[in-house]
PDB file of C-alpha atoms (C1' of nucleotides) in Angstrom:
ATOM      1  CA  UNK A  24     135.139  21.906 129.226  1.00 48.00           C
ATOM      2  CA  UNK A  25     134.362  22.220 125.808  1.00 44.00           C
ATOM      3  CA  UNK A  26     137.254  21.856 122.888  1.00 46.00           C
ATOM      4  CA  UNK A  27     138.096  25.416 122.372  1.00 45.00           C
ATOM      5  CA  UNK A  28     140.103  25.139 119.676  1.00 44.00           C
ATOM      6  CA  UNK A  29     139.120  26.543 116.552  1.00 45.00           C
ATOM      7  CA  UNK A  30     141.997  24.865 114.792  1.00 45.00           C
ATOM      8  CA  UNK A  31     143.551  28.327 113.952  1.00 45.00           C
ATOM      9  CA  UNK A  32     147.227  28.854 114.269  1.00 46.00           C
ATOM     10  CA  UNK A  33     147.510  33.167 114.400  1.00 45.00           C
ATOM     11  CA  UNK A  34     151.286  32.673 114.452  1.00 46.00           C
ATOM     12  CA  UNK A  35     151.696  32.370 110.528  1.00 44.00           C
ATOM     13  CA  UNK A  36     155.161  32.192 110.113  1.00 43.00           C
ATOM     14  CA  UNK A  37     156.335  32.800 106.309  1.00 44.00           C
ATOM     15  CA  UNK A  38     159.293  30.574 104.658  1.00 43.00           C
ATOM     16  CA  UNK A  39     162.519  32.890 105.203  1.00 45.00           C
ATOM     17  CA  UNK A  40     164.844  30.264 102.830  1.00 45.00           C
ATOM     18  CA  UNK A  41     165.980  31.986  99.451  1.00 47.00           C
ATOM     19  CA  UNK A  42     167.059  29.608  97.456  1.00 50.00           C
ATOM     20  CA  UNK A  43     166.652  30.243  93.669  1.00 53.00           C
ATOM     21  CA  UNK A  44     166.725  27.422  91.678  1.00 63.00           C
ATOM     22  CA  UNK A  45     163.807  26.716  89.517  1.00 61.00           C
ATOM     23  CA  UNK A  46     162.790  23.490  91.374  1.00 67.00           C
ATOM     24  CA  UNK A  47     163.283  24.995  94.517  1.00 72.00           C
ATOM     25  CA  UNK A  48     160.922  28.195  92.977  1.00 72.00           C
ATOM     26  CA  UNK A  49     158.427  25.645  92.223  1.00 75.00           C
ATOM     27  CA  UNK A  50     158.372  24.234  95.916  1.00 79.00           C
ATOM     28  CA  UNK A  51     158.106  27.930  97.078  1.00 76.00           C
ATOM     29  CA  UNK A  52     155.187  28.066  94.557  1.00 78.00           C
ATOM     30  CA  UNK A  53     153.561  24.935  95.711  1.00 80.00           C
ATOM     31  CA  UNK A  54     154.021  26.188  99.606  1.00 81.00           C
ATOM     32  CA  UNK A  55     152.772  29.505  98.950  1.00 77.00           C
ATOM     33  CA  UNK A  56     149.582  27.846  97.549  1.00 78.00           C
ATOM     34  CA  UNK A  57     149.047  25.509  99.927  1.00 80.00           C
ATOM     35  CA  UNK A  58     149.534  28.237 102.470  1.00 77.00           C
ATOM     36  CA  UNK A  59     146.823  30.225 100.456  1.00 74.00           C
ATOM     37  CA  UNK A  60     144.588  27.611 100.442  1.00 76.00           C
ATOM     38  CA  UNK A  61     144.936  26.944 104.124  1.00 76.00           C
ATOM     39  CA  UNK A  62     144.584  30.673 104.905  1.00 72.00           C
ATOM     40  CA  UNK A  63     141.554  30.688 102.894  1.00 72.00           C
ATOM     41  CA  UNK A  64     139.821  27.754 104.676  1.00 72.00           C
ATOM     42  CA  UNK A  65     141.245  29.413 108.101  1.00 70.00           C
ATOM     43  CA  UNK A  66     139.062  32.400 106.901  1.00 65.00           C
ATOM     44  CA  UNK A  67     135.928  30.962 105.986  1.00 62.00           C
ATOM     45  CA  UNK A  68     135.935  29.074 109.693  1.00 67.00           C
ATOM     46  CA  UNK A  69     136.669  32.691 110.737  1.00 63.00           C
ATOM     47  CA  UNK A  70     133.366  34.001 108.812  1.00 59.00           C
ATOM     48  CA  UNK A  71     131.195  30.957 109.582  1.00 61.00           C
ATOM     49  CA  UNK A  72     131.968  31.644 113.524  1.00 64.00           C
ATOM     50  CA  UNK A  73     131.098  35.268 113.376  1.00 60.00           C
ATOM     51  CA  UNK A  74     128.151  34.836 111.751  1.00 57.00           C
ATOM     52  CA  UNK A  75     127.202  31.879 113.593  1.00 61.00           C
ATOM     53  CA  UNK A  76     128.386  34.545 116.710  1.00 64.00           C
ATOM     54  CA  UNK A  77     126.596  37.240 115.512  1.00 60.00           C
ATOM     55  CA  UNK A  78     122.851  35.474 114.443  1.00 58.00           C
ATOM     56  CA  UNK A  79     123.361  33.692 118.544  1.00 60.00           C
ATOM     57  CA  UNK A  80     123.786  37.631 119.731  1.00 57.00           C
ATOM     58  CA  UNK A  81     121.140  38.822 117.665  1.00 55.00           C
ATOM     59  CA  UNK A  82     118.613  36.285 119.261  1.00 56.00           C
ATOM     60  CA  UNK A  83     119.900  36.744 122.354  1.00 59.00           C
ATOM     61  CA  UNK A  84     119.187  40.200 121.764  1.00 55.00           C
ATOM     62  CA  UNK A  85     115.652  39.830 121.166  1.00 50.00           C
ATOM     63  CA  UNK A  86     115.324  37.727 124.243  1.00 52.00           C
ATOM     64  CA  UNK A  87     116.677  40.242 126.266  1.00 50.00           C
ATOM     65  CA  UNK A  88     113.880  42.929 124.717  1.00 47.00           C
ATOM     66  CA  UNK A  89     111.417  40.654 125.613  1.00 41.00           C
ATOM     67  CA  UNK A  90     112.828  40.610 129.511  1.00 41.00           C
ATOM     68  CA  UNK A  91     113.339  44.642 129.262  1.00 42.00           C
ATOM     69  CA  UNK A  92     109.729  45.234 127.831  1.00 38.00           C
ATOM     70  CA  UNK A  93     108.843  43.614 131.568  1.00 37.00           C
ATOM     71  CA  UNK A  94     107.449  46.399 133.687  1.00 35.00           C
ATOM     72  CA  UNK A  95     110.561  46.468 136.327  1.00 35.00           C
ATOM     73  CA  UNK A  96     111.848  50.344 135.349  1.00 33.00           C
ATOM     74  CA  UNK A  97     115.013  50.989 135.106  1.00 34.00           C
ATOM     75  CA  UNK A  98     117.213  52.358 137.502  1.00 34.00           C
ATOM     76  CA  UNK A  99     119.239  55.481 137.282  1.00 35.00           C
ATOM     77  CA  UNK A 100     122.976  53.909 136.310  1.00 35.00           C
ATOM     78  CA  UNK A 101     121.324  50.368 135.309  1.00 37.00           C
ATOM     79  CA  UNK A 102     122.464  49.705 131.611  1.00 42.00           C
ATOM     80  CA  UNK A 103     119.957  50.675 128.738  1.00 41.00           C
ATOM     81  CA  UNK A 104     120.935  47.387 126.917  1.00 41.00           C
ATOM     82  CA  UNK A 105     121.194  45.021 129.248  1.00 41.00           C
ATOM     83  CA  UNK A 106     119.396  46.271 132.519  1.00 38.00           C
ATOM     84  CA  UNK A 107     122.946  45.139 134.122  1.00 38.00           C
ATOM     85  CA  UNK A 108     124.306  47.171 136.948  1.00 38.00           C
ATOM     86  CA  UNK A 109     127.470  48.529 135.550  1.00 37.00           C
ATOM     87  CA  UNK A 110     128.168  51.560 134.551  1.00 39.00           C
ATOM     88  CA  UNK A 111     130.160  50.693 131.462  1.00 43.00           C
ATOM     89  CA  UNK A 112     129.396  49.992 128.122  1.00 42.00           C
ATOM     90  CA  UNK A 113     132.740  48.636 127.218  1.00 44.00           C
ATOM     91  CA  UNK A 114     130.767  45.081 127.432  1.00 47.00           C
ATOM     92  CA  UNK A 115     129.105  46.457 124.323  1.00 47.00           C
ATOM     93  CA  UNK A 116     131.756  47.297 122.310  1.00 50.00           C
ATOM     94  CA  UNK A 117     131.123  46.209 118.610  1.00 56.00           C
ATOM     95  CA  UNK A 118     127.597  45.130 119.134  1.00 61.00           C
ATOM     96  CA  UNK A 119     124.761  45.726 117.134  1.00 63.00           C
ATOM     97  CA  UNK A 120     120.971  45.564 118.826  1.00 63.00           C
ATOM     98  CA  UNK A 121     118.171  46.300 116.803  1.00 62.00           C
ATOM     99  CA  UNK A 122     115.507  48.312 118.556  1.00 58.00           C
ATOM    100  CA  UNK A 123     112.061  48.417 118.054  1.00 57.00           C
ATOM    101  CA  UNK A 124     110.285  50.384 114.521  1.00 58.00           C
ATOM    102  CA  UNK A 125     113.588  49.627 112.522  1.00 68.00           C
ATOM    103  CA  UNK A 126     116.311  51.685 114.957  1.00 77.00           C
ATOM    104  CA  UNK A 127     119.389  50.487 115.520  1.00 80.00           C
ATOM    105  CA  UNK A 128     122.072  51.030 118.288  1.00 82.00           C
ATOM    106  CA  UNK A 129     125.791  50.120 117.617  1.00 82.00           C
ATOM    107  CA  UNK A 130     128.770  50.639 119.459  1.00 82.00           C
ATOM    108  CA  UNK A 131     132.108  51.675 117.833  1.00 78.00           C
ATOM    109  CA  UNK A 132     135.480  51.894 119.597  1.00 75.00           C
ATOM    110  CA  UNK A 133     137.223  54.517 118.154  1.00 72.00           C
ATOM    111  CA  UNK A 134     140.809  55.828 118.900  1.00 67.00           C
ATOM    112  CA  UNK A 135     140.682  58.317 122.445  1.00 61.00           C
ATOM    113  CA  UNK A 136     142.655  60.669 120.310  1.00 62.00           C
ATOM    114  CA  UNK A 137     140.249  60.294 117.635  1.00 61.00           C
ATOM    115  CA  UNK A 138     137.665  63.373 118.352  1.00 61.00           C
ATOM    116  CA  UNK A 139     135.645  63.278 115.588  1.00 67.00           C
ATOM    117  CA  UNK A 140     132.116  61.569 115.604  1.00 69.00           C
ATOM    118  CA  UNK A 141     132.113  59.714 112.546  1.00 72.00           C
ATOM    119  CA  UNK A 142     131.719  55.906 112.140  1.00 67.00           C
ATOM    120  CA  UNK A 143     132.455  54.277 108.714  1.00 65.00           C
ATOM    121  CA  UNK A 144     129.609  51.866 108.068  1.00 68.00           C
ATOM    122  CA  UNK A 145     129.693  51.533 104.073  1.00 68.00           C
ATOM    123  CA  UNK A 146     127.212  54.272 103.367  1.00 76.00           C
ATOM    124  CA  UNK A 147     127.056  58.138 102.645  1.00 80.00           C
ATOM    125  CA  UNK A 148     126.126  60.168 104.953  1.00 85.00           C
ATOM    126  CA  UNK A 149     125.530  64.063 104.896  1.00 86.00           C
ATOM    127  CA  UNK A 150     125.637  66.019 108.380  1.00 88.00           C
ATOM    128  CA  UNK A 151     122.636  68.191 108.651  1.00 88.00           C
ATOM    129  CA  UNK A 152     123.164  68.867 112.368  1.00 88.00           C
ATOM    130  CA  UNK A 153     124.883  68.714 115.720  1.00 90.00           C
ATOM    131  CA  UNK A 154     123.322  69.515 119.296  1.00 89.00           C
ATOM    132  CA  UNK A 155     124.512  68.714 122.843  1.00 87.00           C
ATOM    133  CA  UNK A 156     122.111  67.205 124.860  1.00 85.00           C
ATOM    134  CA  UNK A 157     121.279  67.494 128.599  1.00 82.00           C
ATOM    135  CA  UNK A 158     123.002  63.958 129.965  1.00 81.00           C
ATOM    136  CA  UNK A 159     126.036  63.902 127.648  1.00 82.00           C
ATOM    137  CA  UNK A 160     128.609  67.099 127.509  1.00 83.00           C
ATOM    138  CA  UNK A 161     129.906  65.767 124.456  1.00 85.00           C
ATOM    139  CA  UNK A 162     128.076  66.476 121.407  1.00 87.00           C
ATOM    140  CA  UNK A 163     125.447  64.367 119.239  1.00 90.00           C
ATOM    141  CA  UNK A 164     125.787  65.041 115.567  1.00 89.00           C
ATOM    142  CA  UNK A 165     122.659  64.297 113.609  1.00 91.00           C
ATOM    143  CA  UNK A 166     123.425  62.271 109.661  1.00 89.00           C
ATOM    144  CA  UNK A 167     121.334  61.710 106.609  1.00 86.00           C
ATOM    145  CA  UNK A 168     121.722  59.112 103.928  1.00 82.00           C
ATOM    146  CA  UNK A 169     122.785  61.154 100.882  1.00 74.00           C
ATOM    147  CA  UNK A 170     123.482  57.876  98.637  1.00 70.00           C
ATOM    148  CA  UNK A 171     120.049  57.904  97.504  1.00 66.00           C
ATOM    149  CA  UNK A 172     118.098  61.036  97.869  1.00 63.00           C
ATOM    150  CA  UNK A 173     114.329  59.249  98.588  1.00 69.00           C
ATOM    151  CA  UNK A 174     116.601  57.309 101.167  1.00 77.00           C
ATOM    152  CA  UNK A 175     114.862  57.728 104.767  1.00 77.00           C
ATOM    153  CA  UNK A 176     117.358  56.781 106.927  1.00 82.00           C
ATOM    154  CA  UNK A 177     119.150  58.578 109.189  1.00 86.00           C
ATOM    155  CA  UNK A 178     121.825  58.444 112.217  1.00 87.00           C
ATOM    156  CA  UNK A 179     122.513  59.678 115.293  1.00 89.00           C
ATOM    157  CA  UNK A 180     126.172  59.584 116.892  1.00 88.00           C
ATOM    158  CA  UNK A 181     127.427  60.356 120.358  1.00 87.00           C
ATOM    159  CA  UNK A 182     130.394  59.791 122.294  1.00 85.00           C
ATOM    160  CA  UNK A 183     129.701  57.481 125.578  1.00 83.00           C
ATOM    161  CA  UNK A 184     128.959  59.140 128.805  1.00 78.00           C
ATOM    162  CA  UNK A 185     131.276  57.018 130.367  1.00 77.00           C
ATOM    163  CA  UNK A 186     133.900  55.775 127.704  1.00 79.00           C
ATOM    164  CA  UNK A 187     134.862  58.745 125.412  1.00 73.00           C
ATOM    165  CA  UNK A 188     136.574  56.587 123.108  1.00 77.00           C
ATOM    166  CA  UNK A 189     133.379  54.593 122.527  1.00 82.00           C
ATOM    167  CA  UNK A 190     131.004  56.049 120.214  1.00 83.00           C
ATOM    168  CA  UNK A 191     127.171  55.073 120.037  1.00 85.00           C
ATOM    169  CA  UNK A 192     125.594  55.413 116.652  1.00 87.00           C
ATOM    170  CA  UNK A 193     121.600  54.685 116.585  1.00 88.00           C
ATOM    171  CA  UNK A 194     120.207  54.095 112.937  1.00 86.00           C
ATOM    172  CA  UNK A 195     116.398  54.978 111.838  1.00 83.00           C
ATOM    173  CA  UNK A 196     114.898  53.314 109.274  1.00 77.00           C
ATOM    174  CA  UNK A 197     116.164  51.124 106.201  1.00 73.00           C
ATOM    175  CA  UNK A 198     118.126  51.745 103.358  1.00 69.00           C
ATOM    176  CA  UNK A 199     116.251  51.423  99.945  1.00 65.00           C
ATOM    177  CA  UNK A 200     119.243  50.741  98.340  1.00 64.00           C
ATOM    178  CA  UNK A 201     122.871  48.996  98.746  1.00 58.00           C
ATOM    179  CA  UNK A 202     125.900  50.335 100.229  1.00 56.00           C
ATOM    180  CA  UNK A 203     128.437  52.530  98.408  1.00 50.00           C
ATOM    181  CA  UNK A 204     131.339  50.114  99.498  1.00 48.00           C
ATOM    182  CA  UNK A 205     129.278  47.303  97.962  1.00 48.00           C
ATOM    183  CA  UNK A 206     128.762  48.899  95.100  1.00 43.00           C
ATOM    184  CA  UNK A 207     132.675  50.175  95.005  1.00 45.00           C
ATOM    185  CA  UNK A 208     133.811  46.722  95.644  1.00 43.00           C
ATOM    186  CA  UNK A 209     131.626  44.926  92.618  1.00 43.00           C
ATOM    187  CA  UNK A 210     132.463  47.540  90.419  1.00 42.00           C
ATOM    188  CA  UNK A 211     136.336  47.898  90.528  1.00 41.00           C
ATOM    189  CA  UNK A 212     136.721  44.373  91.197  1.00 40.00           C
ATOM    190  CA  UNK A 213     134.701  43.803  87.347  1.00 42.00           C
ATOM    191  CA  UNK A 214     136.626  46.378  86.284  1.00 40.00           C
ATOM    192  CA  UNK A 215     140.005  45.060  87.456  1.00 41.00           C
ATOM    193  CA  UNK A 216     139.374  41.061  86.679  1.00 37.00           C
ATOM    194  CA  UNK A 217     138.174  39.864  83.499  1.00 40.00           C
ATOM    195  CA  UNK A 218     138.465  36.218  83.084  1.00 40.00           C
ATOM    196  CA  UNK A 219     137.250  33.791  85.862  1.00 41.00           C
ATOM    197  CA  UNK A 220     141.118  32.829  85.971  1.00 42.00           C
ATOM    198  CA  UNK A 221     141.993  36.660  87.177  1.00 40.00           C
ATOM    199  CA  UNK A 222     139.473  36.439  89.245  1.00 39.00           C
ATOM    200  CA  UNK A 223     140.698  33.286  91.114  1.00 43.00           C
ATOM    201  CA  UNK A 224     144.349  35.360  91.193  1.00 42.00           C
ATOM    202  CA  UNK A 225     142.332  38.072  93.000  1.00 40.00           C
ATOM    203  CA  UNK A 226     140.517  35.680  95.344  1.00 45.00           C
ATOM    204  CA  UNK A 227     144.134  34.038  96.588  1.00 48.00           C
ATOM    205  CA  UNK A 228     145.676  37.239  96.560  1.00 43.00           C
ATOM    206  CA  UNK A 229     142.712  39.211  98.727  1.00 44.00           C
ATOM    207  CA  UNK A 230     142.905  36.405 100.974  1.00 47.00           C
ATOM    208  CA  UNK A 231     146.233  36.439 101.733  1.00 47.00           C
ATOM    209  CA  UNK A 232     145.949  40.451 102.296  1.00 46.00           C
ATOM    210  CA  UNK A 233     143.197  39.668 104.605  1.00 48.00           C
ATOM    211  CA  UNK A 234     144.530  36.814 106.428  1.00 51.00           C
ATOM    212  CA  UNK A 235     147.876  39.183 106.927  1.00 50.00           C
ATOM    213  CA  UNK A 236     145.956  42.300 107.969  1.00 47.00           C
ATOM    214  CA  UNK A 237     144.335  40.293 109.891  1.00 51.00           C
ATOM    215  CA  UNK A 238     147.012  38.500 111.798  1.00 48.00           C
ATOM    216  CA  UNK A 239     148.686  41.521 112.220  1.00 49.00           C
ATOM    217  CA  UNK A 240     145.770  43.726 113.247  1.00 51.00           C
ATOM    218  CA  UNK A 241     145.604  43.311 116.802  1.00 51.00           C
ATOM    219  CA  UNK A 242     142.180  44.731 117.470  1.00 55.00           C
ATOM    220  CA  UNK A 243     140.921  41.695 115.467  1.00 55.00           C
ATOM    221  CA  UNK A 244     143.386  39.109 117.608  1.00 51.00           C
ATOM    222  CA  UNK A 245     141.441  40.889 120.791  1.00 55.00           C
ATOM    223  CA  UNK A 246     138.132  40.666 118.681  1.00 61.00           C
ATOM    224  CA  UNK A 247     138.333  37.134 118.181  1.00 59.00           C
ATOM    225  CA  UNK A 248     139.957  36.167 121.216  1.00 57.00           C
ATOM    226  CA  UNK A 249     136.245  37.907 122.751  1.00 59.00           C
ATOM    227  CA  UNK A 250     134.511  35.724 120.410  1.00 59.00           C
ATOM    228  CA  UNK A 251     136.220  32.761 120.948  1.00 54.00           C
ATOM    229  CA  UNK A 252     135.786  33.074 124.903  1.00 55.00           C
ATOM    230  CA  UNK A 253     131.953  34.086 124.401  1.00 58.00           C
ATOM    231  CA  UNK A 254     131.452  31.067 122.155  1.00 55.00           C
ATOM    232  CA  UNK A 255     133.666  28.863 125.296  1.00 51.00           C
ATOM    233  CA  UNK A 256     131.061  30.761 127.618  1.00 51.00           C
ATOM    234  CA  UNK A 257     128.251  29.657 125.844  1.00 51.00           C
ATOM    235  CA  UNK A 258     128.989  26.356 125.594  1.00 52.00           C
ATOM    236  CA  UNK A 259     129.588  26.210 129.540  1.00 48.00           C
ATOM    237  CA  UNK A 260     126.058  27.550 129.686  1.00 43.00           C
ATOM    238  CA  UNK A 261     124.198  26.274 127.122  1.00 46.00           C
TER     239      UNK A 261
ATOM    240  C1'  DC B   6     132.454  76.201  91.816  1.00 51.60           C
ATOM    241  C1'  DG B   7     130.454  72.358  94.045  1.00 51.60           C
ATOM    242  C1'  DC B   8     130.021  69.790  98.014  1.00 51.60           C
ATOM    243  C1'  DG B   9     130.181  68.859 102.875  1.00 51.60           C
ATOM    244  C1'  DT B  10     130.483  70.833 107.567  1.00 51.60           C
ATOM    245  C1'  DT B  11     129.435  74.198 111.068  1.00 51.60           C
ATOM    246  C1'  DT B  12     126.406  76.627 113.891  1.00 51.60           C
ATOM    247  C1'  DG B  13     122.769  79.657 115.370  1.00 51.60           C
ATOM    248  C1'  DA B  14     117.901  79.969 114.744  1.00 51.60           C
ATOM    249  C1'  DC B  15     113.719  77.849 114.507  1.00 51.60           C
ATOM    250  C1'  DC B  16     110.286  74.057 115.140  1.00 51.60           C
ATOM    251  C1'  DT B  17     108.042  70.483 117.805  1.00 51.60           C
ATOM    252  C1'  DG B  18     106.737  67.580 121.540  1.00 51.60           C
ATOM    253  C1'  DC B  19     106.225  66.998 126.310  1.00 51.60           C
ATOM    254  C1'  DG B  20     105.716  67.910 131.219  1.00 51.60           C
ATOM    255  C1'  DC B  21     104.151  71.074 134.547  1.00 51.60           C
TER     256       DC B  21
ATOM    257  C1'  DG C  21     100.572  78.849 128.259  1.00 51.60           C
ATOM    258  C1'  DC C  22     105.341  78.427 129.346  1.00 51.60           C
ATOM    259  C1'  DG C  23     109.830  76.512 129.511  1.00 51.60           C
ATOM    260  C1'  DC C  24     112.904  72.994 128.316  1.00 51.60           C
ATOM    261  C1'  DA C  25     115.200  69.655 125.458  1.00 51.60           C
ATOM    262  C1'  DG C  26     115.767  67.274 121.237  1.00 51.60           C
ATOM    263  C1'  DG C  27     115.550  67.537 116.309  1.00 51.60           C
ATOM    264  C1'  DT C  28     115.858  70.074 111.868  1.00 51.60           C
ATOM    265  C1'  DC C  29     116.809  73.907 108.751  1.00 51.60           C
ATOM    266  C1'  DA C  30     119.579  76.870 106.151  1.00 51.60           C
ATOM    267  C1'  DA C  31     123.050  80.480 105.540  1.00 51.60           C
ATOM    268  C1'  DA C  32     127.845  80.973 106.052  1.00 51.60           C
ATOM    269  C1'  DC C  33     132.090  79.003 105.648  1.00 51.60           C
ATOM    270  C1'  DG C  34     136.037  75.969 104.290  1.00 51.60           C
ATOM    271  C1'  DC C  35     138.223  72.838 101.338  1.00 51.60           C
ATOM    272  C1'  DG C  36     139.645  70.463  97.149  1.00 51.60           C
TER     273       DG C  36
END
DNA sequence: CGCGTTTGACCTGCGC
DNA sequence: GCGCAGGTCAAACGCG
């Protein structure tokens, strides 16, 4: 068995002590920002798995078009994604496969409650259209970039046939142009943080948000505890 | 008033 | 040519 441990304690637990001299203050100071710094290095492990996770699914994904574009056809009930035999896509929550001529399918859990079809991706999107098709009751609605109007792409979204809660968004075409979060982000963070000193305040700060939200949000905990056990998984395999 | 959503009508491609 | 299904259009509507 493989060492599984990705050296990441989840359990932060934050000094409770309140004591206010100004030595102890400078302890607490001195804690807090080695605490920062470890929380920071915690999340760039965090980043360098999921990418490292997400380029190994990616290529996995194009091996598995290559074994789909065989001639075997499908069978009624047999996965679109992954020619497997079950009838759920919950095994494709969160992925991302690029199809072929630039579409893309992703999968989005989404709160059951949660009946509205839209799926927060960093862009702009206008709804031009919604139409229920023959093999879903629930509807599809049809979404055009409006960031940029020479912008060609566009998106489809639909609830899963068999998991309501899931939603399947597929993407045509490329955006000539970055996302609006992106572009949000660079521009209030400028705004916000002058000098490079400001800027490292920011950085400790937003990474102690994160690693918090984080901690706390337990759809990431279930996220990462998937990841971790696919990465285990792999390295049974591979 | 401007912008985004809704929704019925229309267009287009495909199979028979 | 016809019917069906998916995709798009555009007027009406609602909301801030």
């Amino acid at each position: 068995m493989a060492d599984t441990s990705l050296g990441i304690d989840l359990n932060v637990v934050p000094f409770h002590k309140t004591d206010d001299t100004p030595k102890n203050n400078e302890d607490k100071l001195n804690q807090m920002n080695l605490e920062n710094k470890k929380l920071k290095e915690m999340l760039t492990l965090v980043l360098d798995n999921h990418n490292s996770l997400q380029n190994h699914v990616s290529k996995l994904m194009q091996d598995h078009d290559l074994l789909a574009s065989s001639p075997n056809k499908r069978k009624s009930g047999v996965c679109d994604e992954c020619n497997t035999s079950a009838s759920t896509e919950s095994h494709h929550q969160g992925l991302l496969k690029r199809l072929n001529n630039g579409v893309t399918r992703v999968y989005t859990r989404t709160d059951p409650s949660d009946k509205s079809l839209v799926v927060k991706d960093g862009y702009q999107w206008r709804k031009y259209g919604q139409k229920v098709t023959r093999d879903n009751p629930s509807p599809r609605a049809y979404y055009k970039c409006s960031f940029a109007p020479s912008c060609p792409v566009k998106k489809k979204v639909q609830r899963s046939l068999d998991e309501p809660d899931l939603l399947v968004t597929i993407y045509e075409g490329k955006h000539d142009h970055k996302s609006t979060d992106n572009e949000h982000e660079t521009q209030t963070s400028k705004a916000r943080f002058n000098s490079p000193m400001e800027l490292g305040k920011f950085d400790d700060t937003l990474v102690e948000q994160m690693a918090n939200s984080l901690t706390r949000n337990p759809d990431f905990i279930e996220e990462l505890a998937e990841a971790i056990f696919s990465k285990i998984f792999e390295n049974d395999l591979f």
